[in-house]
Coordinates of C-alpha atoms in Angstrom, one line a residue:
X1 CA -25.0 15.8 -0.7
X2 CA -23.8 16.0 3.1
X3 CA -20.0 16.5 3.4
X4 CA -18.6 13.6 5.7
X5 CA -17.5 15.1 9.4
X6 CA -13.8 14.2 8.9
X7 CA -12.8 12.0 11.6
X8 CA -10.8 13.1 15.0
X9 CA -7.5 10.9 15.1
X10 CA -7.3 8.2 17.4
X11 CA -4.9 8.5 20.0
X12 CA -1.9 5.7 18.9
X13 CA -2.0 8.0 15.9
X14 CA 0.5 10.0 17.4
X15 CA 2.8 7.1 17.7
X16 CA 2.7 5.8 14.5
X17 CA 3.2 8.7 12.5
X18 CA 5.2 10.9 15.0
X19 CA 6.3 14.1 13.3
X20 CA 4.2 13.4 10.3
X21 CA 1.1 13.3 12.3
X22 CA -0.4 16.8 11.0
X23 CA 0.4 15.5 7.4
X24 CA -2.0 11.7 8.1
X25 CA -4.2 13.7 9.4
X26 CA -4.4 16.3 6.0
X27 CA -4.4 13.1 4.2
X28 CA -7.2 11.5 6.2
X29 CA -9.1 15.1 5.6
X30 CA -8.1 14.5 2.0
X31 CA -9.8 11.1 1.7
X32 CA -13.0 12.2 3.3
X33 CA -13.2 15.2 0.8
X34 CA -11.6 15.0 -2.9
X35 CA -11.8 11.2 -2.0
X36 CA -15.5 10.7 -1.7
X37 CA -16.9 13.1 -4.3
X38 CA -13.8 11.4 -7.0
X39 CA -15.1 8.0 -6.0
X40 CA -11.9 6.4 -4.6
X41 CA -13.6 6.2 -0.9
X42 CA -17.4 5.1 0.7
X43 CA -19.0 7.6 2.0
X44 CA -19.8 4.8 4.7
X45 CA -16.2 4.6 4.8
X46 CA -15.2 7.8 6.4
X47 CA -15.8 7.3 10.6
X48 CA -13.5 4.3 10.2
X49 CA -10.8 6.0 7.8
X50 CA -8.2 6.1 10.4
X51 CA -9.0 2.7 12.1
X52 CA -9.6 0.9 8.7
X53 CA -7.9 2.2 6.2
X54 CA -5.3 4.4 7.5
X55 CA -3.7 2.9 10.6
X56 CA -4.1 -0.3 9.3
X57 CA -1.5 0.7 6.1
X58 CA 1.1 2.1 8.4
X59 CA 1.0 -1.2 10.1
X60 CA 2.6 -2.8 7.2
X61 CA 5.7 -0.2 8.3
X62 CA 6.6 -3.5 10.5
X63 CA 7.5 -5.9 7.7
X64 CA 9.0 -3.5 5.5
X65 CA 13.2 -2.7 5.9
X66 CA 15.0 0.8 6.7
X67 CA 15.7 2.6 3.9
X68 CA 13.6 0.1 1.7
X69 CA 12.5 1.6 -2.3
X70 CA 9.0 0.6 -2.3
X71 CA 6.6 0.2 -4.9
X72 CA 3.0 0.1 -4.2
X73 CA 0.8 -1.3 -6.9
X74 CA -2.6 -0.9 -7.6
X75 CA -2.5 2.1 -5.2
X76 CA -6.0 3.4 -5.5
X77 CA -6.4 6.3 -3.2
X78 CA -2.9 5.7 -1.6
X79 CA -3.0 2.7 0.1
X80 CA -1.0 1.1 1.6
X81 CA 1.7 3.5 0.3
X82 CA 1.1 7.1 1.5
X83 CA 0.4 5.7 5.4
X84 CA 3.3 3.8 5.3
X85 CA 5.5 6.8 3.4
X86 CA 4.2 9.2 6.6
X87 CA 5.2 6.4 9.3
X88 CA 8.6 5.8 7.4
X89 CA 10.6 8.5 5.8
X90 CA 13.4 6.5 5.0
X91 CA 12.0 4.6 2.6
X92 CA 12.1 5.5 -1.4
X93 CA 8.3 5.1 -2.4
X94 CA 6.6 5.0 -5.6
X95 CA 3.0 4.8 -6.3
X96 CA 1.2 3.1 -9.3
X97 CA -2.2 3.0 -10.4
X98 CA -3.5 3.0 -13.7
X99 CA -6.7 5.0 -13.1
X100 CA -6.3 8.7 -14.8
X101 CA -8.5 10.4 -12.0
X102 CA -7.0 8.6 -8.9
X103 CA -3.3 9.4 -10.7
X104 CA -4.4 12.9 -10.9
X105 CA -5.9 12.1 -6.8
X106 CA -2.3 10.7 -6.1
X107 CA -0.5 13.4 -7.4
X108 CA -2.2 16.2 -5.5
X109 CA -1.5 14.0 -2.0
X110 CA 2.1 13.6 -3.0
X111 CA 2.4 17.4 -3.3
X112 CA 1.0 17.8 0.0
X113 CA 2.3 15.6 1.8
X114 CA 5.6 14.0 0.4
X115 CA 8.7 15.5 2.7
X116 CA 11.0 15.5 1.3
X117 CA 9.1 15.4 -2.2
X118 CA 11.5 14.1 -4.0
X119 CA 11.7 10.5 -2.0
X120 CA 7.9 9.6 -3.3
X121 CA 6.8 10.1 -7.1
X122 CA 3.8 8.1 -9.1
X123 CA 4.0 6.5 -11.7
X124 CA 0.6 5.4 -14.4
X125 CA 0.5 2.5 -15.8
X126 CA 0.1 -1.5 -14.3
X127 CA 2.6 -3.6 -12.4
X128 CA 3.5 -6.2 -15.5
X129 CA 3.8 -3.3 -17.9
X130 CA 6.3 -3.2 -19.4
X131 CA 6.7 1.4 -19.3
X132 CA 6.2 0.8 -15.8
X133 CA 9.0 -1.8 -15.0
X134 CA 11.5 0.4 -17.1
X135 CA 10.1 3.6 -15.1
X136 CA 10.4 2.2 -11.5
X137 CA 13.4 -0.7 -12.0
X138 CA 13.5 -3.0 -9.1
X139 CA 13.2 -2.5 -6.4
X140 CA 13.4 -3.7 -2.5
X141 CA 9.2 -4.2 -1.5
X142 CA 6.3 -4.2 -2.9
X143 CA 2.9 -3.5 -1.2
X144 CA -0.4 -4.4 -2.6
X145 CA -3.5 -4.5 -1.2
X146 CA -6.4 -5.8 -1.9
X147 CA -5.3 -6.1 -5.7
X148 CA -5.7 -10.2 -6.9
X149 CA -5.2 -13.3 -5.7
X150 CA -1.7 -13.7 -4.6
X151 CA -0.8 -16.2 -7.8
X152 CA -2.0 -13.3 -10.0
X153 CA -0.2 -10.6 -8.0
X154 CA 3.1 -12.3 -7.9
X155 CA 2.7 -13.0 -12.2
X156 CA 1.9 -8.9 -11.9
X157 CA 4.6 -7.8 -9.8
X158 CA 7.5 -10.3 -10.6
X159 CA 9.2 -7.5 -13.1
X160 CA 9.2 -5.0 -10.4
X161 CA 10.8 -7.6 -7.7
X162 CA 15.1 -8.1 -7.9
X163 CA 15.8 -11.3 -6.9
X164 CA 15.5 -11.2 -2.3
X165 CA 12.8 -8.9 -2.9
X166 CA 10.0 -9.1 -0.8
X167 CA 6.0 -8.6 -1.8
X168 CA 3.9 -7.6 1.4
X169 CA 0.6 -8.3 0.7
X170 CA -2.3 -7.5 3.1
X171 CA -5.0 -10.1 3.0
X172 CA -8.3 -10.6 4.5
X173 CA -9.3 -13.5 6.3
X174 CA -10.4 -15.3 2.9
X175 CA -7.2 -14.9 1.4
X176 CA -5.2 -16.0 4.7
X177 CA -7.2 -19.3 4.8
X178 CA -6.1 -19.6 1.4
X179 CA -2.5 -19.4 1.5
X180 CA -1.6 -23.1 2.3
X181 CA -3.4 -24.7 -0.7
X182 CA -1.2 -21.5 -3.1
X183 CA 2.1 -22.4 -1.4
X184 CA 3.2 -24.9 -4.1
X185 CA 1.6 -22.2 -7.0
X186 CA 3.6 -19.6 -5.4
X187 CA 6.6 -21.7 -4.9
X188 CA 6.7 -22.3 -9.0
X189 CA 6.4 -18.9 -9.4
X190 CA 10.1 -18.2 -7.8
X191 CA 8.6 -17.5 -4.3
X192 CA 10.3 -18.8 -1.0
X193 CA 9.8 -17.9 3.0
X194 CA 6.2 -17.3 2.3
X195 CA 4.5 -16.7 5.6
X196 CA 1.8 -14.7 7.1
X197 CA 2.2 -12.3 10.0
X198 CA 0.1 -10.4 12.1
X199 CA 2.0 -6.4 12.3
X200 CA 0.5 -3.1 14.3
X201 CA -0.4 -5.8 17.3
X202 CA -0.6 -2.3 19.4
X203 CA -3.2 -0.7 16.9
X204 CA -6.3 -2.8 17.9
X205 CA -8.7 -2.9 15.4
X206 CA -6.2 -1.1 13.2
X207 CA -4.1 -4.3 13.1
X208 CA -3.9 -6.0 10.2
X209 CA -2.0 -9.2 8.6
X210 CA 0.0 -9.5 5.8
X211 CA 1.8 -12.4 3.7
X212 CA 5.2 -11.9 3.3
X213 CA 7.2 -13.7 0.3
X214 CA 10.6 -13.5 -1.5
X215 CA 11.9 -13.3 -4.8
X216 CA 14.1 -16.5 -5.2
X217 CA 17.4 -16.2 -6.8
X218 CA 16.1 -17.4 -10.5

């Protein structure tokens, strides 16, 4: 089998990651490597990984607060969670994913790449479990995306969410058409200031939107 050309990274790279620039771009290496042959990325995938898949996690950096502890569930091959750990280093972030082989993929990345290591960790195991609840606690944000319907998510995640939480979702355009007819479903669920807003406007294609909802107080 051909090895994927990793991809050069484009030039608002730079500005989204900063300092950690050399690490997205490892990571991005990573992906088109380990991540292909494990199965966790298309190998159609890999000219678009920065575009697609990588600046388009970091743009959820924009709804997310300073020194935020963030879970990201379902996190696959990292993401949203490692882009946005490399654009934000003041946030406390914790990965969870169920799957043995992309744990063991999640690991190696957080090794790498994690500075300072101690401020990301993974966890195994599902949102709504309950190991995983007492292993993370609660925490300030949760990231998903493309995990479940929102409904579902928010039954998934409402253990790992203190009350004023927020869950950052990012949606396609199904999901975003959707949102009005789940308002009152999510409202019963304990939801308020659900919106949906467009974040990494100066990314291009890389731009992405997200629905953004809050733990109520019960």
């Amino acid at each position: 089998m051909d090895v994927p050309q990793v991809p050069a990274a484009p030039a608002q790279a730079g500005a989204v990651f900063g300092a950690a620039l050399p690490a997205a771009q490892r990571y991005v290496a990573r992906l088109a490597s380990d991540g292909v042959t494990r199965g966790l990325i298309g190998p159609r995938e890999v000219p678009r990984l920065w575009e697609r898949h990588v600046l388009n996690s970091a743009a959820v950096a924009e709804a997310v607060p300073r020194d935020a502890r963030v879970v990201d569930v379902g996190s696959g091959a990292g993401l949203p969670g490692i882009p946005l750990g490399l654009a934000r280093p003041d946030i406390a972030l914790t990965l969870v994913e169920p799957m043995a082989r992309r744990v063991e993929f999640l690991e190696e990345a957080v090794a790498d790449l994690a500075e300072p290591p101690a401020a990301w960790r993974v966890v195994r195991g599902r949102a709504e479990d309950r190991s995983v609840v007492a292993a993370v606690g609660r925490v300030d944000v949760v990231t998903a995306r493309a995990v479940a319907p929102l409904p579902r998510l928010v039954g998934w995640c409402r253990g790992l969410l203190r009350p004023g939480a927020q869950l950052v979702a990012l949606v396609g355009a199904r999901a975003l058409a959707q949102l009005p007819a789940l308002r009152p479903e999510l409202h019963a669920a304990g939801m308020r200031d659900i919106e949906a807003r467009a974040v990494g406007a100066s990314l291009g294609d890389a731009a992405t939107t997200v629905v953004v909802m809050t733990r109520g107080d019960r």
